[in-house]
């Protein structure tokens, strides 16, 4: 029945499942041909642009991206229709055709599709990988349709009273419901209520700031570092729905949580492994989790160095500034960059990275050192430029080194 003439007119349309998608933007960022777009509600794939290269599929934390329907090209699902979906359309009898032996959306054979996939991932320096000694993460245990209820057990302001930013350390307890997380993973929080269109609010993702055994060790809990959003990217006043909800939570409040998410931004576990951490603001959350994991194991004398570059406007704006000062100097090498100190030149993390070029180069080229960057998107380019210059000064080509770091699970970036 699957004669070529019968399904020559069938295309495989790439879709994104709106029920599972956590709107993390990974697919749109990674698509090499800009086939993915979004509005305030949904992420969608442009039928006419997508070439089925699959570059977006492995990095998707939930698998929402791996959704397909067989369609007649003239009757494909248009973007404006996809943007309105709350669920994927039902499958039709066209989906009974075996598209791996029949036609695909872009007309490739399966072998061609595979070849394009490999080229696409190689173009990004290889798929992201976790360190070889990372613990195995659990992911997607709870979806937006099946969230777990957590109870707030603490909510503390981390920034100074007179600081312009209001950053909170919020602890959530899962009681008897399993919620295993590793340092570097994120969880989703669904704010209660509905949006302007009367639809339930979408979840927002937050990095876990506590180590795997919990903020309160051996209790089933996680900590988050959340900044109250009071303005949009252009600096206009805007009240962030989720961040204000989380920052205002009281002890005993119940919260709907999804996740955990993330399987590559994970810390190495082998004794002697070193970690370079570069962050701004709430990008400190995963760094705090990793540092705390190592601090609690300090007595084991497992070795390995911790090198931290942390940027904030002033000391009062720097989350965890107090506890950081108390850590022993031989445990962690802390480099704080302050950008808005009175009578001081503006300093960014990349400036301090250049000042510490010798140590940074040694760690970049040491197979047992792992590098993590988390925070403002703008910082990423500055840090990469600093790495490039440091490598050049040492006779090494950063653009050749970077794919090697990725292939060894040694280079991890999460910026927003
Ligand atoms: P700035 O004072 O120039 O905004 P925020 O407080 O907005 O979360 O930012 C955290 C820190 O990151 C601030 O010190 C901020 O400096 C700094 N920052 C802003 N842009 C960059 C950039 N392109 N590279 C590095 N740091 C940056």
mmCIF file of C-alpha atoms and ligand atoms in Angstrom, residues 165 227 280-282 311-313 317 337-340 346-350 376 378-380 382, ligand 1:
data_model
loop_
_atom_site.group_PDB
_atom_site.id
_atom_site.type_symbol
_atom_site.label_atom_id
_atom_site.label_comp_id
_atom_site.label_asym_id
_atom_site.label_seq_id
_atom_site.Cartn_x
_atom_site.Cartn_y
_atom_site.Cartn_z
ATOM 1 C CA UNK A 165 18.043 44.375 43.100
ATOM 2 C CA UNK A 227 15.652 37.942 41.275
ATOM 3 C CA UNK A 280 26.920 37.354 37.121
ATOM 4 C CA UNK A 281 23.931 37.977 39.405
ATOM 5 C CA UNK A 282 21.572 35.010 39.754
ATOM 6 C CA UNK A 311 30.299 39.941 38.710
ATOM 7 C CA UNK A 312 27.825 42.275 40.415
ATOM 8 C CA UNK A 313 27.170 45.996 40.600
ATOM 9 C CA UNK A 317 24.052 43.363 45.096
ATOM 10 C CA UNK A 337 34.203 42.132 39.746
ATOM 11 C CA UNK A 338 32.174 45.177 40.787
ATOM 12 C CA UNK A 339 30.858 47.447 38.062
ATOM 13 C CA UNK A 340 29.284 50.293 40.007
ATOM 14 C CA UNK A 346 33.855 49.629 36.077
ATOM 15 C CA UNK A 347 35.054 46.048 36.356
ATOM 16 C CA UNK A 348 33.560 42.992 34.602
ATOM 17 C CA UNK A 349 34.358 39.307 35.117
ATOM 18 C CA UNK A 350 36.261 39.234 31.805
ATOM 19 C CA UNK A 376 23.941 37.680 31.442
ATOM 20 C CA UNK A 378 26.246 39.987 27.145
ATOM 21 C CA UNK A 379 28.920 38.531 29.416
ATOM 22 C CA UNK A 380 29.359 35.433 27.249
ATOM 23 C CA UNK A 382 33.273 39.206 26.648
HETATM 24 P P1 LIG B 1 26.628 46.910 34.803
HETATM 25 O O1 LIG B 1 26.853 47.739 36.017
HETATM 26 O O2 LIG B 1 27.354 47.478 33.619
HETATM 27 O O3 LIG B 1 25.188 46.649 34.528
HETATM 28 P P2 LIG B 1 22.837 42.779 36.920
HETATM 29 O O4 LIG B 1 23.012 43.434 38.242
HETATM 30 O O5 LIG B 1 22.138 43.624 35.911
HETATM 31 O O6 LIG B 1 22.245 41.396 37.046
HETATM 32 O O7 LIG B 1 24.314 42.537 36.328
HETATM 33 C C1 LIG B 1 25.278 41.792 37.023
HETATM 34 C C2 LIG B 1 26.636 42.326 36.685
HETATM 35 O O8 LIG B 1 26.956 41.998 35.317
HETATM 36 C C3 LIG B 1 26.732 43.836 36.781
HETATM 37 O O9 LIG B 1 27.953 44.150 37.404
HETATM 38 C C4 LIG B 1 26.697 44.278 35.347
HETATM 39 O O10 LIG B 1 27.361 45.496 35.098
HETATM 40 C C5 LIG B 1 27.513 43.154 34.734
HETATM 41 N N1 LIG B 1 27.445 43.169 33.258
HETATM 42 C C6 LIG B 1 26.582 43.800 32.444
HETATM 43 N N2 LIG B 1 26.880 43.609 31.148
HETATM 44 C C7 LIG B 1 27.994 42.822 31.131
HETATM 45 C C8 LIG B 1 28.817 42.281 30.099
HETATM 46 N N3 LIG B 1 28.559 42.504 28.802
HETATM 47 N N4 LIG B 1 29.874 41.537 30.465
HETATM 48 C C9 LIG B 1 30.145 41.293 31.769
HETATM 49 N N5 LIG B 1 29.419 41.776 32.786
HETATM 50 C C10 LIG B 1 28.351 42.540 32.484
#
